[in-house]
Amino acid sequence: MSESLRTVVLIEDDPSVQLAAAQTLQIGGFEVLACDSAEQAQALLKPDFAGVVVCDVRLPGKDGLTLLRELHRADPDLPVTLVTGHGDVAMAVEAMREGAWDFLEKPFASERLIDVTRRAALQRQLVLENRRLKAALSGMGRLIGTSPAMERIRTLVAHLGPAGVDVLIEGETGAGKEVVAQALHEASGASGPFVAINCGALPETVFESEIFGAEPGAYTGATKRRIGKLEHARDGTVFLDEIESMPLALQVKLLRVLQERSFERLGGNAVLPLQARVIAATKVDLQALAERGGFRADLYYRLNVATLALPPLRERREDIPLLLTHFAELAGLRFRRPVPRWSAAQMAAWQARDWAGNVRELRHLADRWVLGLEDATTEAAGRDAPEGAPGEGTAAAPRAGLEAQLEAFERGLIEAALRGSQGSVSAAAAALDLPRKTLSDRIRRLGLDAESFRLS
């Protein structure tokens, strides 16, 4: 948990009770901002306050229930724990109905206060992280992610985009090759269109006319001139996906086009200039394929001048929350459904998966999640969730289940930081805004091994 999220605004007008509660929370590792009234506390509680509130119900001036309502009008997700010494069951029910995080009756055990506040702080961290993700998405464009791998891709796109050089993009199925190609196109400032061709989906019989175009009479049924993709992409970009599927005979012609920057329509004699950038993509090791004779080596070396290698999703797991937030928002708009919240245990389970289908598979999961389909919740929250961590939508989850979810969320954050720092506890502590000793203690408590992340 970030140190800034260990702040508690404590509102209590009885000096002895305030002192005892403040000392208890401080022993529990919290920074306490003690207030005598609701009015004094409200001056501290700005939007996106990085902390939680513990408030007595009976206060001079504005009471705790009124403060709760006003705070939740500004921020419905702010955890507010209410305290009373009157044993008023009706008041407790009203407080929970108004959205109180929890309700404590005086006298309460110190352990109970620390436990309730710790869970509230972890929940607050989850909410603020979700807000941060949404804010980060707004300025990220197509290339979503803050992992070192995605930062490198973003830097290369910014560098290569305006250069206009032809590019080869390598990456597994679903890794986002077309998205990167579109980002290159946008970074180029080109005025022409982005024209995508799936080389694996075109029959060989129409391949040449699709790419180069054709004159009337070039083949049976050709009654009028056909403009090919290379010509249509004038002043823009041609994206050749799955280029490893291009027939060998056409590879020779493509090589000549790239070298001469010109081409002819099928059945024509006029030489047309190539006025488009060419971006090719492959999901296989193109060099190995060329060495086996399955792809022309000269074309491979011509394409290999500028290469972008996209990492699979399993190598940038820290980007999963950001990507899932983005895809879920899109799915909510597309299906006209509200986006349900996921639990910490579910996110930890999603980050632990292998994702053979990469970003495309993650997007499909986001669609199923928003639609409320059982396979999304069962797959992520059932089989993959840590034992004792129920999925979203389960009725009246016991406190132990909530504890497991909060611990799983904390574990996921620490594992992501260790993975991003290649096992360096100091660097991970800096990324999490934690003292090194605090992080080391939590690593030991969770049974993690920092050394193992140096090999991942």
C-alpha positions as a printed Julia matrix, in Angstrom:
456×3 Matrix{Float64}:
   0.0     0.0     0.0
   1.3     3.44   -0.84
   2.37    5.42    2.21
   0.07    8.26    1.17
  -2.86    5.84    1.42
  -2.12    5.19    5.08
  -3.66    8.55    6.02
  -6.71    8.54    8.28
  -8.86   11.56    9.04
 -10.13   10.83   12.57
 -13.12   12.91   13.7
 -13.87   12.65   17.42
 -14.84   15.43   19.85
 -14.01   13.52   23.05
 -10.3    14.26   23.7
  -9.58   11.0    25.55
 -11.28    8.82   22.93
  -9.6    10.78   20.12
  -6.16   10.3    21.72
  -6.69    6.56   22.27
  -7.98    5.99   18.72
  -5.18    8.06   17.19
  -2.51    6.13   19.1
  -4.08    2.82   18.08
  -4.06    3.81   14.4
  -0.5     5.11   14.63
   0.63    1.8    16.13
  -1.1     0.16   13.16
   1.11    2.17   10.82
  -1.31    4.95    9.88
  -0.75    8.69    9.77
  -3.6    10.31   11.7
  -5.11   13.74   11.06
  -7.25   14.28   14.16
 -10.21   16.67   14.02
 -12.73   17.81   16.65
 -15.58   18.51   14.23
 -16.98   17.59   10.82
 -16.42   21.13    9.59
 -12.7    20.96   10.43
 -12.38   17.59    8.67
 -14.09   18.74    5.48
 -11.34   21.28    4.89
  -8.9    18.34    4.6
 -11.02   16.08    2.41
 -10.34   17.26   -1.12
 -11.42   15.32   -4.26
  -9.48   12.06   -4.7
  -8.28   12.27   -1.08
  -5.66    9.54   -0.69
  -6.89    8.13    2.58
  -9.93    7.11    4.61
 -12.21    8.56    7.28
 -13.13    7.36   10.79
 -15.89    9.54   12.22
 -17.95    9.61   15.41
 -21.68    9.93   14.74
 -22.44   12.27   17.64
 -20.53   15.52   17.03
 -21.04   19.19   17.89
 -22.49   20.96   14.88
 -22.75   18.69   11.84
 -23.21   15.01   12.82
 -21.42   12.04   11.3
 -24.34   10.87    9.15
 -24.72   14.31    7.59
 -20.98   14.42    6.93
 -21.14   10.98    5.33
 -23.88   12.11    2.93
 -21.98   15.27    1.97
 -18.69   13.43    1.45
 -20.35   10.83   -0.73
 -22.01   13.47   -2.88
 -18.5    14.63   -3.77
 -16.88   11.16   -3.82
 -19.18    8.13   -3.48
 -16.2     5.78   -3.14
 -14.55    7.42   -0.11
 -14.53    4.85    2.74
 -16.1     6.36    5.88
 -16.26    4.26    9.05
 -18.79    5.58   11.59
 -18.44    5.19   15.35
 -21.12    5.48   18.04
 -21.31    4.89   21.74
 -25.08    4.66   21.88
 -25.71    1.14   20.64
 -28.31    2.43   18.2
 -29.13   -0.45   15.83
 -31.42    1.72   13.71
 -28.62    4.25   13.3
 -26.2     1.5    12.25
 -28.66    0.28    9.62
 -29.15    3.82    8.32
 -25.4     4.39    8.19
 -24.79    1.25    6.14
 -27.69    2.17    3.86
 -26.06    5.56    3.31
 -22.87    3.84    2.19
 -20.74    3.75    5.33
 -17.71    1.47    4.95
 -18.28   -0.06    8.4
 -19.82    0.71   11.78
 -17.99    0.5    15.13
 -19.69    0.55   18.52
 -17.82    1.94   21.54
 -15.97    0.48   23.26
 -14.27   -1.36   20.4
 -11.11   -3.46   20.38
  -7.95   -1.85   19.01
  -7.5    -4.78   16.61
 -10.99   -4.21   15.23
 -10.27   -0.52   14.49
  -6.98   -1.36   12.75
  -8.55   -4.2    10.76
 -11.5    -2.11    9.53
  -9.23    0.82    8.63
  -6.66   -1.36    6.83
  -9.34   -2.93    4.65
 -10.82    0.49    3.92
  -7.39    1.83    2.91
  -6.78   -1.08    0.56
 -10.19   -0.54   -0.99
  -9.4     3.15   -1.4
  -6.14    2.26   -3.12
  -8.05    0.03   -5.56
 -10.51    2.83   -6.38
  -7.82    5.47   -6.84
  -5.76    3.11   -8.99
  -8.78    2.57  -11.23
  -9.21    6.34  -11.55
  -5.52    6.7   -12.32
  -5.8     4.07  -15.04
  -8.71    5.88  -16.67
  -6.87    9.19  -16.51
  -3.75    7.62  -17.99
  -5.77    6.15  -20.86
  -7.0     9.58  -21.92
  -3.51   10.67  -22.96
  -2.06    7.39  -24.15
  -3.52    7.06  -27.65
  -3.44    3.64  -29.29
  -0.38    2.3   -27.49
  -1.69    1.41  -24.06
   0.7     0.42  -21.3
   3.31    1.77  -18.94
   5.59   -1.28  -18.83
   9.22   -0.8   -19.92
   8.48   -2.9   -23.03
   5.61   -0.63  -24.11
   7.61    2.49  -23.34
  10.26    1.22  -25.77
   7.63    0.56  -28.44
   6.16    4.03  -27.91
   9.61    5.61  -28.25
  10.36    3.68  -31.44
   7.01    4.61  -32.96
   7.63    8.28  -32.2
  11.1     7.98  -33.77
  10.2     5.92  -36.84
   6.77    7.37  -37.55
   7.85   10.66  -39.15
  10.81    9.0   -40.92
   8.57    7.29  -43.46
  10.8     4.19  -43.57
   9.23    0.8   -44.31
   8.86   -1.24  -41.13
   8.58   -4.93  -40.2
   6.53   -5.67  -37.06
   7.07   -9.03  -35.34
   4.76  -10.42  -32.68
   2.59  -13.33  -31.65
  -1.02  -13.64  -32.74
  -3.12  -11.03  -30.96
  -0.14   -9.0   -29.7
  -1.38   -5.81  -31.39
   0.64   -5.59  -34.63
  -2.06   -3.71  -36.55
  -2.53   -1.28  -33.68
   1.19   -0.46  -33.77
   1.03   -0.09  -37.56
  -1.84    2.39  -37.18
   0.18    4.27  -34.56
   3.11    4.5   -37.0
   0.75    5.78  -39.68
  -0.66    8.44  -37.34
   2.82    9.44  -36.16
   3.9     9.95  -39.76
   1.41   12.77  -40.28
   0.47   11.21  -43.63
  -2.54   12.69  -45.39
  -3.49    9.46  -47.17
  -5.4     6.44  -45.82
  -4.29    3.44  -43.79
  -4.93    0.41  -46.02
  -4.73   -3.04  -44.4
  -4.28   -6.3   -46.33
  -4.37   -9.71  -44.67
  -2.03  -11.75  -46.84
  -3.24  -14.98  -45.25
  -6.88  -14.34  -46.19
  -6.44  -13.52  -49.89
  -6.68  -16.35  -52.46
  -3.58  -16.5   -54.65
  -5.7   -16.04  -57.76
  -6.73  -12.5   -56.8
  -3.66  -11.53  -54.79
  -1.86   -9.67  -57.57
  -4.88   -7.68  -58.73
  -5.75   -6.75  -55.14
  -2.31   -5.33  -54.46
  -1.24   -3.92  -57.83
  -4.6    -3.33  -59.5
  -5.57   -4.44  -63.02
  -6.38   -3.06  -66.46
  -9.48   -4.1   -68.45
  -8.94   -7.52  -70.05
  -6.07   -8.43  -67.7
  -7.99  -11.56  -66.71
 -11.36  -13.15  -67.44
 -14.1   -10.9   -66.14
 -11.92   -7.79  -65.9
 -14.12   -5.32  -67.75
 -12.88   -2.11  -66.16
  -9.78   -0.74  -64.51
  -9.25   -1.84  -60.92
  -7.27    0.33  -58.51
  -5.02   -1.8   -56.29
  -4.2    -1.31  -52.64
  -0.78    0.21  -53.33
  -2.35    2.86  -55.51
  -5.3     3.45  -53.19
  -2.9     4.1   -50.29
  -1.36    7.12  -52.04
   0.22    9.46  -49.46
  -0.68    6.95  -46.75
   0.28    3.51  -45.48
  -0.12   -0.05  -46.77
  -0.17   -2.64  -43.99
   0.66   -6.19  -45.13
  -0.4    -8.46  -42.27
   0.78  -12.09  -42.12
   3.31  -11.4   -44.84
   4.74  -14.88  -44.31
   1.61  -16.12  -46.16
   2.39  -14.17  -49.35
   3.02  -16.54  -52.29
   6.7   -16.8   -53.23
   6.04  -15.61  -56.79
   4.5   -12.41  -55.48
   7.33  -11.9   -53.01
   9.63  -11.32  -55.99
   7.32   -8.6   -57.3
   6.93   -6.98  -53.9
  10.72   -6.89  -53.51
  11.02   -5.08  -56.83
   8.32   -2.6   -55.8
  10.14   -1.83  -52.55
  13.47   -1.41  -54.34
  12.22    0.62  -57.3
   9.37    2.38  -55.44
   7.19    1.8   -58.5
   4.78   -0.84  -59.87
   2.51   -1.69  -62.8
  -1.12   -2.68  -62.82
  -1.81   -6.25  -63.87
  -2.11   -6.25  -67.68
  -0.79   -2.7   -67.96
   2.44   -1.04  -69.14
   2.32    2.28  -67.32
   4.78    2.55  -64.46
   3.14    4.06  -61.38
   5.15    5.53  -58.49
   4.73    3.96  -55.06
   3.67    6.89  -52.91
   2.86    5.0   -49.77
   4.76    3.63  -46.83
   4.78   -0.16  -46.5
   4.48   -1.8   -43.09
   4.64   -5.59  -42.95
   3.79   -7.82  -40.0
   4.52  -11.43  -39.17
   3.66  -13.81  -36.35
   6.53  -16.22  -37.17
  10.31  -16.03  -37.08
  10.73  -14.69  -40.61
  14.49  -15.18  -40.65
  14.17  -18.85  -39.71
  11.44  -19.26  -42.33
  13.73  -17.69  -44.95
  16.57  -20.01  -43.97
  14.23  -22.99  -44.55
  13.25  -21.66  -47.97
   9.7   -20.75  -46.96
  10.26  -17.04  -47.48
  12.55  -15.12  -49.81
  15.71  -14.14  -47.95
  16.26  -11.04  -50.09
  12.77   -9.75  -49.26
  13.32  -10.5   -45.58
  16.53   -8.47  -45.53
  14.82   -5.64  -47.42
  12.01   -5.57  -44.85
  14.33   -5.97  -41.88
  15.82   -2.47  -42.09
  13.55   -1.22  -39.3
  11.97   -3.86  -37.07
   9.61   -3.57  -34.11
   9.35   -6.68  -31.91
   6.14   -6.64  -29.86
   6.3    -8.38  -26.48
   3.58  -10.92  -25.67
   1.14   -9.94  -22.94
   2.68  -12.41  -20.47
   5.88  -10.33  -20.59
   4.09   -7.09  -19.67
   1.55   -8.24  -17.12
   1.66   -4.88  -15.36
  -0.22   -3.42  -18.36
  -3.22   -5.74  -17.88
  -5.18   -3.43  -15.5
  -4.79   -0.52  -17.91
  -5.72   -2.58  -20.97
  -8.67   -4.22  -19.25
  -9.97   -0.85  -18.08
  -9.78    0.43  -21.66
 -11.45   -2.61  -23.22
 -14.16   -2.77  -20.57
 -15.03    0.9   -21.13
 -15.28    0.28  -24.88
 -17.42   -2.82  -24.31
 -19.71   -0.88  -21.98
 -20.31    1.74  -24.67
 -20.75   -0.86  -27.41
 -23.17   -3.08  -25.47
 -24.81   -0.2   -23.57
 -24.04   -1.93  -20.29
 -22.51   -0.61  -17.06
 -18.96   -1.79  -16.46
 -18.92   -4.07  -13.39
 -16.05   -3.77  -10.96
 -13.63   -6.63  -10.64
 -12.2    -7.74   -7.34
  -8.55   -7.64   -6.39
  -8.45  -11.43   -6.46
  -9.82  -11.51  -10.0
  -7.29   -8.97  -11.24
  -4.48  -10.91   -9.57
  -5.74  -14.07  -11.28
  -5.91  -12.35  -14.67
  -2.38  -11.05  -14.25
  -1.17  -14.58  -13.45
  -2.55  -16.15  -16.65
  -0.43  -16.98  -19.7
  -2.65  -15.24  -22.3
  -1.85  -17.37  -25.34
  -4.11  -15.08  -27.39
  -2.42  -11.97  -25.97
  -4.2    -8.61  -26.1
  -6.93   -9.94  -28.39
  -7.79  -12.64  -25.84
  -7.86  -10.01  -23.08
 -10.25   -7.88  -25.11
 -12.58  -10.84  -25.59
 -12.55  -11.42  -21.83
 -13.47   -7.77  -21.27
 -16.44   -8.2   -23.63
 -17.63  -11.3   -21.75
 -17.11   -9.55  -18.42
 -19.27   -6.58  -19.37
 -21.95   -8.89  -20.81
 -22.0   -10.82  -17.53
 -21.37  -14.18  -19.17
 -20.61  -17.0   -16.77
 -17.45  -18.19  -18.49
 -15.73  -14.85  -17.82
 -16.41  -14.92  -14.08
 -15.93  -18.66  -13.7
 -12.7   -18.74  -15.67
 -11.1   -15.83  -13.87
 -12.62  -15.92  -10.42
 -13.16  -19.63  -10.02
 -10.33  -21.66  -11.41
  -7.61  -19.0   -11.26
  -8.52  -17.1    -8.09
  -6.61  -17.79   -4.89
  -8.37  -20.16   -2.53
 -10.95  -18.38   -0.42
 -11.29  -15.4    -2.77
 -14.85  -15.31   -4.12
 -15.68  -13.73   -7.47
 -17.76  -10.63   -8.0
 -21.47  -11.17   -7.72
 -21.33  -13.77   -4.92
 -23.85  -13.09   -2.22
 -22.74  -11.79    1.16
 -19.07  -12.75    0.91
 -17.67  -13.46    4.4
 -15.0   -11.25    5.91
 -12.37  -13.93    5.28
 -13.19  -13.76    1.58
 -12.72  -10.0     1.56
  -9.41  -10.38    3.37
  -8.26  -12.83    0.71
  -9.25  -10.42   -2.05
  -7.41   -7.5    -0.45
  -4.31   -9.61    0.14
  -4.43  -10.82   -3.47
  -4.62   -7.21   -4.68
  -1.63   -6.27   -2.52
   0.26   -9.34   -3.76
  -0.51   -8.43   -7.38
   0.81   -4.89   -6.97
   4.02   -6.07   -5.29
   4.62   -8.84   -7.85
   4.1    -6.37  -10.72
   6.6    -3.96   -9.13
   9.17   -6.71   -8.58
   8.69   -7.96  -12.12
   9.12   -4.45  -13.5
  12.28   -3.92  -11.44
  13.76   -7.33  -12.29
  13.69   -8.33   -8.62
  15.26   -5.17   -7.19
  13.49   -4.52   -3.88
  14.83   -0.95   -3.74
  13.51   -0.1    -7.22
  10.18   -1.82   -6.5
   9.86    0.14   -3.23
  10.47    3.38   -5.12
   7.83    2.45   -7.72
   5.3     1.69   -4.95
   6.26    4.79   -2.92
   7.16    2.59    0.06
  10.17    2.5     2.39
  12.4    -0.42    1.48
  12.02   -2.02    4.91
   8.23   -1.83    4.71
   8.23   -3.56    1.33
  10.72   -6.2     2.54
   8.45   -6.97    5.51
   5.45   -7.38    3.2
   7.39   -9.56    0.79
   8.25  -11.86    3.69
   4.67  -11.84    4.99
   3.3   -12.78    1.55
   5.91  -15.51    1.07
   7.35  -13.93   -2.08
  10.91  -14.43   -3.3
  12.39  -11.3    -4.89
  15.25  -13.35   -6.35
  12.83  -15.33   -8.53
  11.84  -12.16  -10.4
  15.41  -11.63  -11.56
  15.03  -14.68  -13.78
  11.57  -13.89  -15.16
